[in-house]
Each structure stands twice: as structure tokens, then as C-alpha cells.
Tab-separated table of C-alpha atoms in Angstrom:
chain	number	residue	atom	x	y	z
Q	1	MET	CA	0.214	-0.549	-0.214
Q	2	ALA	CA	1.459	3.470	-0.877
Q	3	THR	CA	1.957	5.870	1.394
Q	4	ILE	CA	-0.306	9.295	0.833
Q	5	CYS	CA	1.565	12.567	2.531
Q	6	GLY	CA	-0.478	15.844	1.966
Q	7	THR	CA	-0.616	19.206	3.863
Q	8	THR	CA	-4.526	19.454	4.577
Q	9	PRO	CA	-5.443	19.486	8.374
Q	10	ASP	CA	-6.292	16.139	7.842
Q	11	LYS	CA	-2.965	14.319	6.298
Q	12	LEU	CA	0.309	14.047	7.781
Q	13	CYS	CA	3.619	13.392	6.389
Q	14	ARG	CA	6.142	10.991	7.956
Q	15	PRO	CA	4.110	11.641	11.503
Q	16	PHE	CA	7.462	11.033	14.064
Q	17	ASP	CA	5.599	11.037	17.708
Q	18	LEU	CA	2.738	12.425	19.836
Q	19	THR	CA	1.734	13.352	22.818
Q	20	LEU	CA	-1.442	14.114	25.016
Q	21	ASP	CA	-2.705	17.090	27.022
Q	22	TRP	CA	-4.797	16.686	30.378
Q	23	ALA	CA	-7.716	17.509	27.970
Q	24	GLY	CA	-6.674	14.537	26.063
Q	25	ASN	CA	-5.832	16.433	22.802
Q	26	LEU	CA	-3.349	15.143	20.152
Q	27	TYR	CA	0.141	16.159	19.383
Q	28	ILE	CA	1.352	14.951	16.504
Q	29	THR	CA	5.294	15.805	14.861
Q	30	ASP	CA	4.139	15.612	11.093
Q	31	ARG	CA	8.324	15.717	10.419
Q	32	SER	CA	8.224	16.092	6.795
Q	33	ASN	CA	5.377	18.940	6.617
Q	34	HIS	CA	7.764	20.278	9.199
Q	35	ARG	CA	4.705	21.500	12.018
Q	36	VAL	CA	2.899	19.778	14.961
Q	37	GLN	CA	-0.423	19.350	14.190
Q	38	LYS	CA	-3.198	19.537	17.594
Q	39	PHE	CA	-5.906	17.341	17.329
Q	40	SER	CA	-8.667	17.889	19.355
Q	41	ARG	CA	-10.390	14.842	21.369
Q	42	GLY	CA	-12.538	13.224	19.259
Q	43	SER	CA	-11.771	15.252	16.015
Q	44	SER	CA	-9.660	13.711	13.014
Q	45	ILE	CA	-9.093	17.257	11.306
Q	46	GLY	CA	-5.713	18.719	12.941
Q	47	SER	CA	-4.924	22.572	12.860
Q	48	THR	CA	-1.109	23.319	13.021
Q	49	VAL	CA	-0.181	24.792	15.927
Q	50	ALA	CA	4.206	24.952	15.956
Q	51	GLY	CA	6.400	25.434	12.559
Q	52	ASN	CA	5.131	26.181	8.992
Q	53	ARG	CA	1.688	26.217	7.830
Q	54	ASN	CA	2.517	25.538	3.994
Q	55	GLY	CA	5.253	22.125	4.882
Q	56	THR	CA	8.163	24.168	4.142
Q	57	ALA	CA	11.267	23.878	5.645
Q	58	GLY	CA	13.018	26.311	7.967
Q	59	THR	CA	16.008	27.779	10.209
Q	60	ASP	CA	14.119	30.715	11.779
Q	61	LEU	CA	12.340	30.450	15.127
Q	62	SER	CA	8.676	29.907	13.059
Q	63	HIS	CA	9.261	27.094	11.253
Q	64	PHE	CA	11.038	23.485	12.189
Q	65	ASN	CA	13.018	20.962	9.767
Q	66	GLY	CA	12.540	17.718	10.686
Q	67	PRO	CA	10.504	18.053	13.958
Q	68	VAL	CA	11.021	14.729	15.697
Q	69	GLY	CA	9.853	14.846	19.558
Q	70	ILE	CA	7.166	16.497	21.421
Q	71	GLN	CA	6.299	17.403	24.899
Q	72	VAL	CA	3.170	19.402	26.516
Q	73	ASP	CA	2.964	20.630	29.414
Q	74	ASP	CA	0.105	21.726	31.635
Q	75	ASP	CA	-0.517	24.851	30.456
Q	76	GLY	CA	-0.433	23.808	26.661
Q	77	ASN	CA	3.457	24.800	25.775
Q	78	LEU	CA	5.041	23.017	23.055
Q	79	TYR	CA	8.619	21.376	23.464
Q	80	VAL	CA	10.032	20.380	20.552
Q	81	ALA	CA	12.986	18.486	19.379
Q	82	ASP	CA	13.957	20.265	15.549
Q	83	HIS	CA	15.773	17.463	14.158
Q	84	PHE	CA	18.006	18.965	11.158
Q	85	ASN	CA	17.931	22.444	12.938
Q	86	HIS	CA	19.747	20.766	16.053
Q	87	ARG	CA	17.709	22.440	18.513
Q	88	VAL	CA	14.455	22.017	20.951
Q	89	LEU	CA	12.382	24.452	20.785
Q	90	PHE	CA	10.136	25.867	23.619
Q	91	TRP	CA	6.477	27.119	22.120
Q	92	PRO	CA	3.885	28.895	24.109
Q	93	VAL	CA	0.420	28.161	23.665
Q	94	GLY	CA	-0.446	30.335	20.800
Q	95	SER	CA	2.595	32.135	19.749
Q	96	GLN	CA	3.823	31.904	16.362
Q	97	SER	CA	7.082	31.399	17.031
Q	98	GLY	CA	9.624	29.583	19.385
Q	99	SER	CA	12.736	29.688	21.658
Q	100	ILE	CA	15.565	27.596	21.532
Q	101	ILE	CA	16.111	25.903	24.931
Q	102	ALA	CA	18.660	23.489	23.679
Q	103	GLY	CA	20.763	22.960	20.848
Q	104	ASN	CA	22.255	26.243	19.284
Q	105	GLY	CA	20.237	25.614	15.730
Q	106	LYS	CA	23.871	24.283	13.868
Q	107	ASN	CA	25.572	21.183	13.271
């Protein structure tokens, strides 16, 4: 069976990690779309809560390049391991960008 990737809210492309928040919402690192998708409890349609909304990689603090690991704290803030940018970003809930909390963004 072929893998079908897409950038629409109901599709993922090479998802890597997932976590749940206290309310049961699902967060998935959508690695090849360079974003984090949030699926509200019971929904099959996600929304981009971190990263680029058009599926392209980047190096600035509003983009990821292959996000892999993810955690969410009790306030809904995200901690995302950004693989090819060699960093971990803290992404406050509702924010359009994150801040580096580990790594330096370089090899």
C-alpha cells in the first residue's frame, strides 16, 4: 500500500512522535511537513499549532526542519525537538514562534 502524504489538516507526512495533553488532545510531530498538528479529542481534522503552515522547512524560530520529539506541559506549551536544525524549541501556547532552550541550531 502506498503512503499518501499531504499538507491539508486531515493529512500527515511521516509523523514521528505524539503526546496527549491533560484534556485528551493529541499532538503529533508531522516530520516531513515541518509542523506540529493538534487533533482535538474526538476529531480527525488537525490544526497546525507550531511550525510552518505550508509544509516547508526553515531555520528561523517560526519554522522546523524535521521535528521529531514532542512534549506538552500542563499549560499547553510545547517542547519540540527540531532534528535537522539541531535544537529544542519551547513554543508557548498560541505563539507564532518558539525560542531555543537546547542546542544552538548548528551542527
